[in-house]
Structures are given as structure tokens and as C-alpha cells.
């Protein structure tokens, strides 16, 4: 976002527009910055492909007829060959393209090269552990962005270490005792911590909330697949490693703590609402490390959108943190409830678009979708009828527009409500759940058909390359991945993986938008510390940082100057001052991290996680006037071990679980979810696990009949 910036245009500038050419118009070497190799007309995922995933490349060429392609291994031997499919003019990229499909080649290896008509791609790998590094790099982005804590060399290396920012140490004026803008409040608030939003030092509740939600959701999804160990304790280089709590949740908690600090205290006007944002009174210059920022910091007036965003993220926290830290889960739930009530009382406090001096506006005047998302999360967390009524009476519950062509975003959150209701056991009637799940797959079908119609298989429409388009692409991929989970249909996983290809080099510019991943990657993203392009003593963005991506609106001076006339998907320039195409941001790295974790999971050859098969006996052992105990025994009847089991069922007659043993059992409405303990997390083929519940009943205690073990229905 616009700082008082110096437009230091170096001679090594790259413009994406210059890379528009194909086989016939490969750019001259002088047009390409010294640090990056010339891009080729054969565009691949420069990191590579999964053995069981789709493998397609796009070739820029003016040729009308199909061309021959060869896949060569590292020693130059041709291991597969075929013909491209001409696609003609591709509107988003403005290029004429053909597509080569080598998906049937599944053999692992490094240093593959695809050659089409004598032109070779960047080298790439085919291997099952392809995304392991990106999984940790993209998640580490959040630790790098932390405010209020020193970033330690022992965790990040000396180039990225820095003192804590915004802890009230001069010249910083924030964030331990921050006043409001004039007329907003007459007290100060401790709003330390959290993540800096992007290349600036602002902290914005709506964007922080949606990003935290995705980080936590990536853990939830992995848990459902029984693969959360990869995101567990000591998997990331964060200060909290080794504390017994999954590192991804530790990272999310850094932001959750901040979000809760943004809540107006009891006894003050608008108590329970969340301040919309906190940032500098004026834009700081480039570069400025966090601890060097001397601008006054200010709280901006509370908004309904921020408040509901906090409610949703905190309610999700209550659910997901419960097995690890129930006191923290309680704290989150109480913040979420307070936020919800405050939003009910103040339903139309809108953040204006005009409030963009010194920080981004994140303006939003339609908050019905935030109400829907927050109600869905609060319902999933509590099962209470007030939240159920709020969500079922929302027009978003049945609207066909909950999923936009851009998936979801900081101003479009209805889809997040749908994702919660589609995946978290809850008390909605089965027909309602089926309808909601169908809406997820319908949205994913839309993305798949858009991808099929485009030369670079991008899920957003040709006129959809907005500020942060790479985040849109990644959000769409999240929806496709969830559709794959819900249906077991491998096409959705393939779609999600193919968007990775786009982000990592199979695109109009032949550029990986993720720093350090791919032969030719973005490296000058807009950032006040990772500002190597402006000051050689500063580092480049760390590996795993996603650039905002093509933005056809050309909303910064560098873009205006260098990208005039660009095709939408080519409106990008890897220059630090092009904040409208080349910033980093938490809401873009969050879906990238989500996807990287998903893509890094080892799956069965068919592409989907194996579905568990099982039998369950539910034996009521004791019944008294108001209560009962029952022993539940689940047997794994499938051929593979079930790692990280979870058993779900619904109670037919109003029973409510009050305690459990040998498993953590939670209930929302009639829906119950039992989750393994540490010591019984794996059920070997043919083995059984037993656990017990105690509960209340309202007269009878019929046994449930609809057990599911992870993704599989039990007999
Ligand atoms: O991602 C935001 C985008 O949707 C808006 O169009 C743009 C202009 O208001 O702002 C983007 O968010 C920026 C925020 O306002 C300030 N921090 C950096 C964010 C990423 O560029």
C-alpha cells in the first residue's frame, strides 16, 4: 500500500509485459534482471509434479498445428513423448498457447525437462515429497511477520533476525498503549503482538482474522485426514516448539491473542466490538524495519465486520484448541460470544473505504456474510439454537452466490460459513448438510470448468485479476480440495494441485510467484524489511513468500508506467515499489500454506486419502433417571492403519455428552465427535479401540446408528 515511497527504479527492472512473448519472441537477455534466468516458452511448475498428480505444461507459440513434446530425465533420455493440444488465443494471458499433458508419466526423479518443438522448460522434479519444503516455508512466513517479539537468528538465520517491533521501545510509539484516532475513544489499549499484515506495519482485524482462520483450518483439515502430525509440535521453527501444542496452532495463537486485544473493554462505549485496525498515522518510508518506525500508532473506530471476524476466528479457536488447552479454548469462546452480542447491538458500523492514510482501508459495507460466517462458527462450537437460528435465517444460507468466482476473501466470507458447516459435525438436519456440501462441490465444479477453458488452467475469470489475484487462485484451490475431501472425487484434488502449477511457474510470465521455489521466482516483493532491491544490506523476502500477483487495474505508479496495455494475467512486475502487484500479505500466504500442507500429504495412488472402513459397537452400560454411560468400541476393518482416528455420530433422542475417557469427545447440537488420545491414535488393521462417554438423556437412550470413522462410514 502507498507509503511516501521513493521510486528508485533500478536498471535491472523486469517488466512482466516484456515476458509476454512465446517461441517466436523470447525476450532479449537485457530485459531480464541479472538475478533471474530468462523464462522459456514452455511453462511448467518449476518445483515439479507429484507422481500421482496431474502434469501439464503450457507452451506459448504462434504455431496452429499440434507440436511434439518429449519428457527427458536428468540424463537426457526421453522417457515419454506425445503431442500438444493447440488452444489458440488465451484471453487472460493474451497469448496463443498449446497444452502438453504428461500426467501418465509417474516415475519419480529429479531434473526432468520438457521439450516442445526444440524449446526446453525449466528443470523440475517428480517426487512424492515435492511440497515438504514449501509446507514449512509458507507457514514460516507468519513467524517472520510477527510483531512484538524479536525474530531470533537461531530460528530464521542471521539475515532475517530483527529486534522486536512495536513494543513501546523508542522510536516506536506502539503498540503497548495505543490511543484512538481523535473522537474514537478516550483511553489507550494494549494491542501488542499479532502479525504485520503485509509489507506495511499495519494490523487489520478483518485480514488477520481470515488468515488465522485459514491457518487453523489447515490443521483441522489435516486432522480430519489423520495427517495432522505433519503440522504438529516441533514441525516448524517457531519459539514455542516443544510445548506439546501443534506448531501451526502456536502460530495462529500469536494472532488470536492480538485479535482479542483489539476488543473494546467492558464498561466502554461499544464494549465487545473490535477496533477495525491499528496502524501508523502516516505511511512510513521504504525501507523501515519494524523497530525503526517512529510514526504515531492509532486505533481506528470499531467495525461490525472486524467484530464478526473476531467472533468467527475465536469460535473456531474454542473448538480446535480444546483438546490442547481448554482454558485458552474457554477464553476464545467467551471473546467470540461477546463479539457476537456486540455485533448484534451494533450491526451497521461500517469501515469506510476512505480511511486509507497510513494504512489500508479494508472497507466493507456489507456484513451479512460476516454474520453468517460467525454464526456458523459459533454454532459449530456450541450447538446453541440462537446461533443456529441466526445462520439458518440468513439469506447466505441458501444463496447461490456464497462462493464467488474468487472463492472467498476478506470482504466475502459467506463461503467460509459454508465450509465450516460442510466439514464440522453439527446439528443441522441431514438434508441441509447435504445441500451445503453440494454447494461446495458446485463451486468447485465452476472452478474446474473455468480451468478447463483456459490455457493456463486458472480458476479465476479473465476479468478477475484483481489486487491479490494469486490469493484468489489459492482460495479457489482450497474450495476444490474440500470438495475432494467431501466426495472422494480425484478431479478436485487434481484441480487444486493444478493451481499450484500456476502459482509456481505455469503462467503467463513463466515465473514462480513464490520466493525461492522454482528456477525463476519473485524476489522483490513489496516489504519494508525484506527490501534488498532498495538496500543491498537487507534480505530478499524469505523462501515461501507469495507475491500478490497480476492486477489488471494497475494501482501503483510502477505498474502504471511499466504495464500499460498488459493482458490481465500478465499485469505483474517483480519490483518492490509495485505494491499493487507485488506485495506479500498474510491473507495470500495463508491459503498457500493450507495448499502446501494439503499437497505435501502422502495419499493413496488414486489420489484421495484412503477411506476407512469400520464396525462400531455402542453399548449402554448404565442408565439412571437423567444420565447414562456407554462404551464405544470401534474396529478398523480396512486394509490400512487408521492414524489419528476420529469417530462421529449423531444422537437420536437428545442425549448430551458430559464427560468422556480414552478420547476427547465434543458435541454440537446432536452431532458428536470423538477424537483419539495421544496413546491410542492409531488403529491397526483388524484392531479395536474403546472409549467411554457419560451423558444426560431426556427419557430414553437409543443407540446412534450413523457412525463415521474419519472419512469412512462404519457398518
Ligand atoms: O488485499 C487488499 C486489496 O483487496 C485492496 O484492493 C487493496 C487496496 O485497498 O488493499 C489490499 O490490502 C493491503 C492493505 O490495505 C494494507 N496492507 C497491505 C495489503 C496488501 O497489499
XYZ file of C-alpha atoms in Angstrom, residues 147-148 164-179 189-193 196 203 278 280 290 293-298:
34
model
C 5.025 -8.092 15.758
C 6.028 -7.659 19.384
C 11.028 -6.884 18.337
C 8.839 -4.276 16.677
C 6.186 -2.149 18.346
C 6.740 -2.944 21.989
C 6.900 0.660 23.096
C 10.679 0.962 22.699
C 11.707 4.286 21.096
C 11.464 5.302 18.362
C 8.386 3.004 18.227
C 5.333 4.602 19.796
C 3.193 1.446 19.808
C 1.723 -0.998 20.418
C 1.509 -1.445 24.198
C -0.549 1.666 24.888
C -2.174 2.878 21.701
C -4.607 5.797 21.590
C -5.277 -0.082 24.579
C -2.533 -2.707 24.668
C -2.641 -4.203 21.192
C 0.845 -5.668 21.031
C 1.629 -8.790 19.066
C 2.088 -7.390 10.411
C -2.520 -4.820 11.760
C -4.244 -0.231 14.186
C 0.734 4.360 11.590
C 9.512 -2.503 12.428
C 9.071 3.043 12.887
C 8.631 6.384 14.686
C 5.157 7.232 13.419
C 2.354 7.608 15.971
C 0.170 4.483 16.028
C -3.618 4.818 16.198
